[in-house]
PDB file of N, CA and C in Angstrom:
ATOM      1  N   MET A 249      78.172  77.410 128.886  1.00 59.00           N
ATOM      2  CA  MET A 249      77.902  78.473 129.532  1.00 59.00           C
ATOM      3  C   MET A 249      77.293  79.881 128.812  1.00 59.00           C
ATOM      4  N   THR A 250      77.884  80.069 127.787  1.00 71.00           N
ATOM      5  CA  THR A 250      77.373  81.279 126.957  1.00 71.00           C
ATOM      6  C   THR A 250      75.918  81.013 126.494  1.00 71.00           C
ATOM      7  N   GLY A 251      75.362  79.892 126.217  1.00 84.00           N
ATOM      8  CA  GLY A 251      74.103  79.587 125.893  1.00 84.00           C
ATOM      9  C   GLY A 251      73.206  79.915 127.090  1.00 84.00           C
ATOM     10  N   ALA A 252      73.643  79.434 128.365  1.00 89.00           N
ATOM     11  CA  ALA A 252      72.747  79.777 129.418  1.00 89.00           C
ATOM     12  C   ALA A 252      72.772  81.272 129.637  1.00 89.00           C
ATOM     13  N   LEU A 253      74.029  82.003 129.537  1.00 86.00           N
ATOM     14  CA  LEU A 253      74.289  83.418 129.859  1.00 86.00           C
ATOM     15  C   LEU A 253      73.287  84.191 128.911  1.00 86.00           C
ATOM     16  N   SER A 254      73.320  83.744 127.639  1.00 88.00           N
ATOM     17  CA  SER A 254      72.343  84.531 126.603  1.00 88.00           C
ATOM     18  C   SER A 254      70.892  84.449 126.841  1.00 88.00           C
ATOM     19  N   GLU A 255      70.693  83.185 127.331  1.00 90.00           N
ATOM     20  CA  GLU A 255      69.161  82.968 127.625  1.00 90.00           C
ATOM     21  C   GLU A 255      68.800  83.848 128.836  1.00 90.00           C
ATOM     22  N   LYS A 256      69.781  84.017 129.608  1.00 90.00           N
ATOM     23  CA  LYS A 256      69.186  84.852 130.938  1.00 90.00           C
ATOM     24  C   LYS A 256      69.208  86.321 130.481  1.00 90.00           C
ATOM     25  N   ILE A 257      70.098  86.634 129.797  1.00 90.00           N
ATOM     26  CA  ILE A 257      70.168  88.187 129.030  1.00 90.00           C
ATOM     27  C   ILE A 257      68.889  88.375 128.456  1.00 90.00           C
ATOM     28  N   LYS A 258      68.262  87.332 127.625  1.00 91.00           N
ATOM     29  CA  LYS A 258      67.056  87.769 126.833  1.00 91.00           C
ATOM     30  C   LYS A 258      65.870  87.932 127.803  1.00 91.00           C
ATOM     31  N   THR A 259      65.971  87.316 129.019  1.00 93.00           N
ATOM     32  CA  THR A 259      64.687  87.530 129.950  1.00 93.00           C
ATOM     33  C   THR A 259      64.834  88.804 130.554  1.00 93.00           C
ATOM     34  N   LEU A 260      65.715  89.680 130.330  1.00 93.00           N
ATOM     35  CA  LEU A 260      65.976  90.979 131.092  1.00 93.00           C
ATOM     36  C   LEU A 260      65.253  91.911 130.248  1.00 93.00           C
ATOM     37  N   PRO A 261      64.747  92.967 130.765  1.00 94.00           N
ATOM     38  CA  PRO A 261      63.951  94.107 130.102  1.00 94.00           C
ATOM     39  C   PRO A 261      65.042  94.810 129.031  1.00 94.00           C
ATOM     40  N   PRO A 262      64.645  95.464 128.182  1.00 93.00           N
ATOM     41  CA  PRO A 262      65.734  96.144 127.220  1.00 93.00           C
ATOM     42  C   PRO A 262      66.543  97.165 127.824  1.00 93.00           C
ATOM     43  N   MET A 263      65.993  97.701 128.714  1.00 95.00           N
ATOM     44  CA  MET A 263      66.981  98.678 129.350  1.00 95.00           C
ATOM     45  C   MET A 263      68.123  98.200 130.175  1.00 95.00           C
ATOM     46  N   GLN A 264      67.621  96.943 130.848  1.00 95.00           N
ATOM     47  CA  GLN A 264      68.726  96.356 131.773  1.00 95.00           C
ATOM     48  C   GLN A 264      69.817  95.711 130.855  1.00 95.00           C
ATOM     49  N   GLN A 265      69.230  95.199 129.552  1.00 94.00           N
ATOM     50  CA  GLN A 265      70.098  94.511 128.557  1.00 94.00           C
ATOM     51  C   GLN A 265      71.185  95.603 128.091  1.00 94.00           C
ATOM     52  N   GLN A 266      70.732  96.766 127.759  1.00 95.00           N
ATOM     53  CA  GLN A 266      71.532  97.924 127.423  1.00 95.00           C
ATOM     54  C   GLN A 266      72.698  98.246 128.459  1.00 95.00           C
ATOM     55  N   GLU A 267      72.100  98.262 129.786  1.00 95.00           N
ATOM     56  CA  GLU A 267      73.091  98.369 130.944  1.00 95.00           C
ATOM     57  C   GLU A 267      74.065  97.332 130.976  1.00 95.00           C
ATOM     58  N   LEU A 268      73.692  96.191 130.811  1.00 94.00           N
ATOM     59  CA  LEU A 268      74.627  95.021 130.736  1.00 94.00           C
ATOM     60  C   LEU A 268      75.545  95.129 129.633  1.00 94.00           C
ATOM     61  N   LEU A 269      75.252  95.605 128.462  1.00 93.00           N
ATOM     62  CA  LEU A 269      76.059  95.766 127.313  1.00 93.00           C
ATOM     63  C   LEU A 269      77.067  96.916 127.552  1.00 93.00           C
ATOM     64  N   ASP A 270      76.700  97.970 128.263  1.00 95.00           N
ATOM     65  CA  ASP A 270      77.335  98.971 128.531  1.00 95.00           C
ATOM     66  C   ASP A 270      78.516  98.541 129.406  1.00 95.00           C
ATOM     67  N   PHE A 271      78.258  97.851 130.644  1.00 94.00           N
ATOM     68  CA  PHE A 271      79.111  97.433 131.519  1.00 94.00           C
ATOM     69  C   PHE A 271      80.133  96.445 130.955  1.00 94.00           C
ATOM     70  N   ALA A 272      79.650  95.609 129.973  1.00 92.00           N
ATOM     71  CA  ALA A 272      80.607  94.613 129.224  1.00 92.00           C
ATOM     72  C   ALA A 272      81.714  95.375 128.354  1.00 92.00           C
ATOM     73  N   GLU A 273      81.254  96.452 127.887  1.00 92.00           N
ATOM     74  CA  GLU A 273      82.023  97.278 127.032  1.00 92.00           C
ATOM     75  C   GLU A 273      83.179  97.952 127.918  1.00 92.00           C
ATOM     76  N   TYR A 274      82.682  98.433 128.879  1.00 94.00           N
ATOM     77  CA  TYR A 274      83.648  99.054 130.073  1.00 94.00           C
ATOM     78  C   TYR A 274      84.795  97.945 130.467  1.00 94.00           C
ATOM     79  N   LEU A 275      84.215  96.806 130.696  1.00 93.00           N
ATOM     80  CA  LEU A 275      85.167  95.863 131.186  1.00 93.00           C
ATOM     81  C   LEU A 275      86.065  95.376 130.132  1.00 93.00           C
ATOM     82  N   VAL A 276      85.653  95.358 128.803  1.00 90.00           N
ATOM     83  CA  VAL A 276      86.494  95.260 127.746  1.00 90.00           C
ATOM     84  C   VAL A 276      87.451  96.311 127.614  1.00 90.00           C
ATOM     85  N   ARG A 277      87.185  97.608 127.757  1.00 89.00           N
ATOM     86  CA  ARG A 277      88.166  98.658 127.687  1.00 89.00           C
ATOM     87  C   ARG A 277      89.155  98.530 128.858  1.00 89.00           C
ATOM     88  N   LYS A 278      88.649  98.221 129.944  1.00 90.00           N
ATOM     89  CA  LYS A 278      89.606  98.284 131.165  1.00 90.00           C
ATOM     90  C   LYS A 278      90.450  96.953 131.192  1.00 90.00           C
ATOM     91  N   TYR A 279      89.985  95.872 130.981  1.00 90.00           N
ATOM     92  CA  TYR A 279      90.856  94.812 131.101  1.00 90.00           C
ATOM     93  C   TYR A 279      91.006  94.035 129.888  1.00 90.00           C
ATOM     94  N   GLY A 280      90.605  94.492 128.678  1.00 88.00           N
ATOM     95  CA  GLY A 280      91.039  93.900 127.383  1.00 88.00           C
ATOM     96  C   GLY A 280      92.352  94.092 127.031  1.00 88.00           C
ATOM     97  N   LYS A 281      92.967  93.442 125.874  1.00 84.00           N
ATOM     98  CA  LYS A 281      94.368  93.606 125.259  1.00 84.00           C
ATOM     99  C   LYS A 281      94.243  94.917 124.779  1.00 84.00           C
ATOM    100  N   PRO A 282      95.344  95.824 125.131  1.00 79.00           N
ATOM    101  CA  PRO A 282      95.584  97.178 124.608  1.00 79.00           C
ATOM    102  C   PRO A 282      95.995  97.043 122.981  1.00 79.00           C
ATOM    103  N   ALA A 283      95.509  97.876 122.337  1.00 76.00           N
ATOM    104  CA  ALA A 283      95.814  97.936 120.936  1.00 76.00           C
ATOM    105  C   ALA A 283      97.374  98.102 120.755  1.00 76.00           C
ATOM    106  N   PRO A 284      97.944  97.336 119.972  1.00 82.00           N
ATOM    107  CA  PRO A 284      99.385  97.550 119.690  1.00 82.00           C
ATOM    108  C   PRO A 284      99.717  98.890 119.117  1.00 82.00           C
ATOM    109  N   ALA A 285     100.768  99.640 119.602  1.00 85.00           N
ATOM    110  CA  ALA A 285     101.084 101.019 119.255  1.00 85.00           C
ATOM    111  C   ALA A 285     101.733 100.991 117.842  1.00 85.00           C
ATOM    112  N   LYS A 286     101.308 101.811 117.019  1.00 88.00           N
ATOM    113  CA  LYS A 286     101.768 101.768 115.604  1.00 88.00           C
ATOM    114  C   LYS A 286     103.268 102.420 115.495  1.00 88.00           C
ATOM    115  N   LYS A 287     104.031 101.694 114.965  1.00 88.00           N
ATOM    116  CA  LYS A 287     105.510 102.213 115.024  1.00 88.00           C
ATOM    117  C   LYS A 287     105.786 103.095 113.663  1.00 88.00           C
ATOM    118  N   LYS A 288     106.517 104.123 113.971  1.00 88.00           N
ATOM    119  CA  LYS A 288     106.813 104.889 112.669  1.00 88.00           C
ATOM    120  C   LYS A 288     107.812 104.187 111.886  1.00 88.00           C
ATOM    121  N   PRO A 289     107.644 104.217 110.477  1.00 90.00           N
ATOM    122  CA  PRO A 289     108.278 103.504 109.512  1.00 90.00           C
ATOM    123  C   PRO A 289     109.718 104.131 109.674  1.00 90.00           C
ATOM    124  N   ARG A 290     110.835 103.354 109.702  1.00 87.00           N
ATOM    125  CA  ARG A 290     112.112 103.683 109.506  1.00 87.00           C
ATOM    126  C   ARG A 290     112.504 104.448 108.476  1.00 87.00           C
ATOM    127  N   LYS A 291     113.516 105.248 108.749  1.00 89.00           N
ATOM    128  CA  LYS A 291     113.909 106.163 107.609  1.00 89.00           C
ATOM    129  C   LYS A 291     115.442 105.893 107.498  1.00 89.00           C
ATOM    130  N   ALA A 292     115.754 105.443 106.177  1.00 90.00           N
ATOM    131  CA  ALA A 292     117.133 105.244 105.848  1.00 90.00           C
ATOM    132  C   ALA A 292     117.979 106.408 106.176  1.00 90.00           C
ATOM    133  N   GLY A 293     119.191 106.375 106.821  1.00 86.00           N
ATOM    134  CA  GLY A 293     120.131 107.278 107.127  1.00 86.00           C
ATOM    135  C   GLY A 293     119.816 108.303 108.102  1.00 86.00           C
ATOM    136  N   SER A 294     118.907 107.927 109.004  1.00 85.00           N
ATOM    137  CA  SER A 294     118.493 108.757 110.032  1.00 85.00           C
ATOM    138  C   SER A 294     119.455 109.020 111.144  1.00 85.00           C
ATOM    139  N   LEU A 295     120.321 107.917 111.190  1.00 83.00           N
ATOM    140  CA  LEU A 295     121.362 107.949 112.459  1.00 83.00           C
ATOM    141  C   LEU A 295     122.910 108.460 111.581  1.00 83.00           C
ATOM    142  N   LYS A 296     122.748 108.967 110.483  1.00 84.00           N
ATOM    143  CA  LYS A 296     124.106 109.258 109.926  1.00 84.00           C
ATOM    144  C   LYS A 296     124.721 110.399 110.758  1.00 84.00           C
ATOM    145  N   GLY A 297     125.960 110.189 111.088  1.00 82.00           N
ATOM    146  CA  GLY A 297     126.879 111.265 111.781  1.00 82.00           C
ATOM    147  C   GLY A 297     126.486 110.936 113.391  1.00 82.00           C
ATOM    148  N   PHE A 298     125.884 109.953 113.692  1.00 82.00           N
ATOM    149  CA  PHE A 298     125.574 109.691 115.072  1.00 82.00           C
ATOM    150  C   PHE A 298     126.686 109.080 115.819  1.00 82.00           C
ATOM    151  N   LEU A 299     127.518 108.210 115.230  1.00 76.00           N
ATOM    152  CA  LEU A 299     128.728 107.797 115.715  1.00 76.00           C
ATOM    153  C   LEU A 299     129.835 108.784 115.604  1.00 76.00           C
ATOM    154  N   ILE A 300     130.316 109.259 116.631  1.00 81.00           N
ATOM    155  CA  ILE A 300     131.181 110.228 116.744  1.00 81.00           C
ATOM    156  C   ILE A 300     132.680 109.781 116.733  1.00 81.00           C
ATOM    157  N   TYR A 301     132.743 108.644 117.550  1.00 83.00           N
ATOM    158  CA  TYR A 301     134.356 108.206 117.559  1.00 83.00           C
ATOM    159  C   TYR A 301     134.275 106.705 117.717  1.00 83.00           C
ATOM    160  N   MET A 302     135.194 106.041 117.036  1.00 82.00           N
ATOM    161  CA  MET A 302     135.531 104.570 117.138  1.00 82.00           C
ATOM    162  C   MET A 302     136.957 104.306 117.100  1.00 82.00           C
ATOM    163  N   ALA A 303     137.366 103.575 118.049  1.00 88.00           N
ATOM    164  CA  ALA A 303     138.858 103.388 118.037  1.00 88.00           C
ATOM    165  C   ALA A 303     139.477 102.616 117.010  1.00 88.00           C
ATOM    166  N   ASP A 304     140.546 103.074 116.619  1.00 90.00           N
ATOM    167  CA  ASP A 304     141.296 102.376 115.626  1.00 90.00           C
ATOM    168  C   ASP A 304     141.410 100.908 115.544  1.00 90.00           C
ATOM    169  N   ASP A 305     141.691 100.410 116.820  1.00 89.00           N
ATOM    170  CA  ASP A 305     141.920  99.047 116.963  1.00 89.00           C
ATOM    171  C   ASP A 305     140.383  98.300 117.411  1.00 89.00           C
ATOM    172  N   PHE A 306     139.456  98.851 116.925  1.00 89.00           N
ATOM    173  CA  PHE A 306     138.050  98.286 117.229  1.00 89.00           C
ATOM    174  C   PHE A 306     137.743  96.818 116.945  1.00 89.00           C
ATOM    175  N   ASP A 307     138.394  96.345 115.779  1.00 89.00           N
ATOM    176  CA  ASP A 307     138.263  95.043 115.176  1.00 89.00           C
ATOM    177  C   ASP A 307     139.443  94.217 115.744  1.00 89.00           C
ATOM    178  N   ALA A 308     140.463  94.526 116.499  1.00 88.00           N
ATOM    179  CA  ALA A 308     141.384  94.051 116.951  1.00 88.00           C
ATOM    180  C   ALA A 308     141.030  92.860 117.833  1.00 88.00           C
ATOM    181  N   PRO A 309     141.708  91.637 117.972  1.00 86.00           N
ATOM    182  CA  PRO A 309     141.028  90.619 118.880  1.00 86.00           C
ATOM    183  C   PRO A 309     141.383  91.142 120.394  1.00 86.00           C
ATOM    184  N   LEU A 310     140.636  90.722 121.259  1.00 87.00           N
ATOM    185  CA  LEU A 310     140.726  91.000 122.650  1.00 87.00           C
ATOM    186  C   LEU A 310     141.705  90.233 123.515  1.00 87.00           C
ATOM    187  N   ASP A 311     142.468  90.714 124.181  1.00 87.00           N
ATOM    188  CA  ASP A 311     143.497  90.007 125.105  1.00 87.00           C
ATOM    189  C   ASP A 311     142.667  89.044 125.933  1.00 87.00           C
ATOM    190  N   ASP A 312     141.476  89.193 126.334  1.00 89.00           N
ATOM    191  CA  ASP A 312     140.774  88.203 127.168  1.00 89.00           C
ATOM    192  C   ASP A 312     140.379  86.854 126.424  1.00 89.00           C
ATOM    193  N   PHE A 313     140.358  87.067 125.134  1.00 87.00           N
ATOM    194  CA  PHE A 313     140.018  85.690 124.530  1.00 87.00           C
ATOM    195  C   PHE A 313     141.096  85.092 123.783  1.00 87.00           C
ATOM    196  N   LYS A 314     142.297  85.305 123.998  1.00 84.00           N
ATOM    197  CA  LYS A 314     143.617  84.895 123.371  1.00 84.00           C
ATOM    198  C   LYS A 314     143.552  83.343 123.602  1.00 84.00           C
ATOM    199  N   GLU A 315     143.146  82.866 124.776  1.00 86.00           N
ATOM    200  CA  GLU A 315     143.353  81.271 124.864  1.00 86.00           C
ATOM    201  C   GLU A 315     142.299  80.627 124.147  1.00 86.00           C
ATOM    202  N   TYR A 316     141.169  81.230 123.720  1.00 82.00           N
ATOM    203  CA  TYR A 316     140.109  80.725 123.023  1.00 82.00           C
ATOM    204  C   TYR A 316     140.554  80.734 121.379  1.00 82.00           C
ATOM    205  N   MET A 317     141.207  81.526 120.885  1.00 78.00           N
ATOM    206  CA  MET A 317     141.570  81.866 119.483  1.00 78.00           C
ATOM    207  C   MET A 317     142.937  81.114 119.021  1.00 78.00           C
ATOM    208  N   GLN A 318     143.391  80.197 119.916  1.00 73.00           N
ATOM    209  CA  GLN A 318     144.592  79.502 119.656  1.00 73.00           C
ATOM    210  C   GLN A 318     144.197  78.328 118.832  1.00 73.00           C
TER     211      GLN A 318
END
């Protein structure tokens, strides 16, 4: 397919070849894969002080799981 397509494109005048190239670039921008967004590098300690409260029995076993823990 690409061989036949390139042969047909070569038969077009240069102005129409450029128009076809412009249209192809438009389609790639519209339907192509978006560039992955760059993530900011993580900064150590940026959430320091974020956790305001944690219950004293946070690590205590839950009553709902008693039968599984026997």
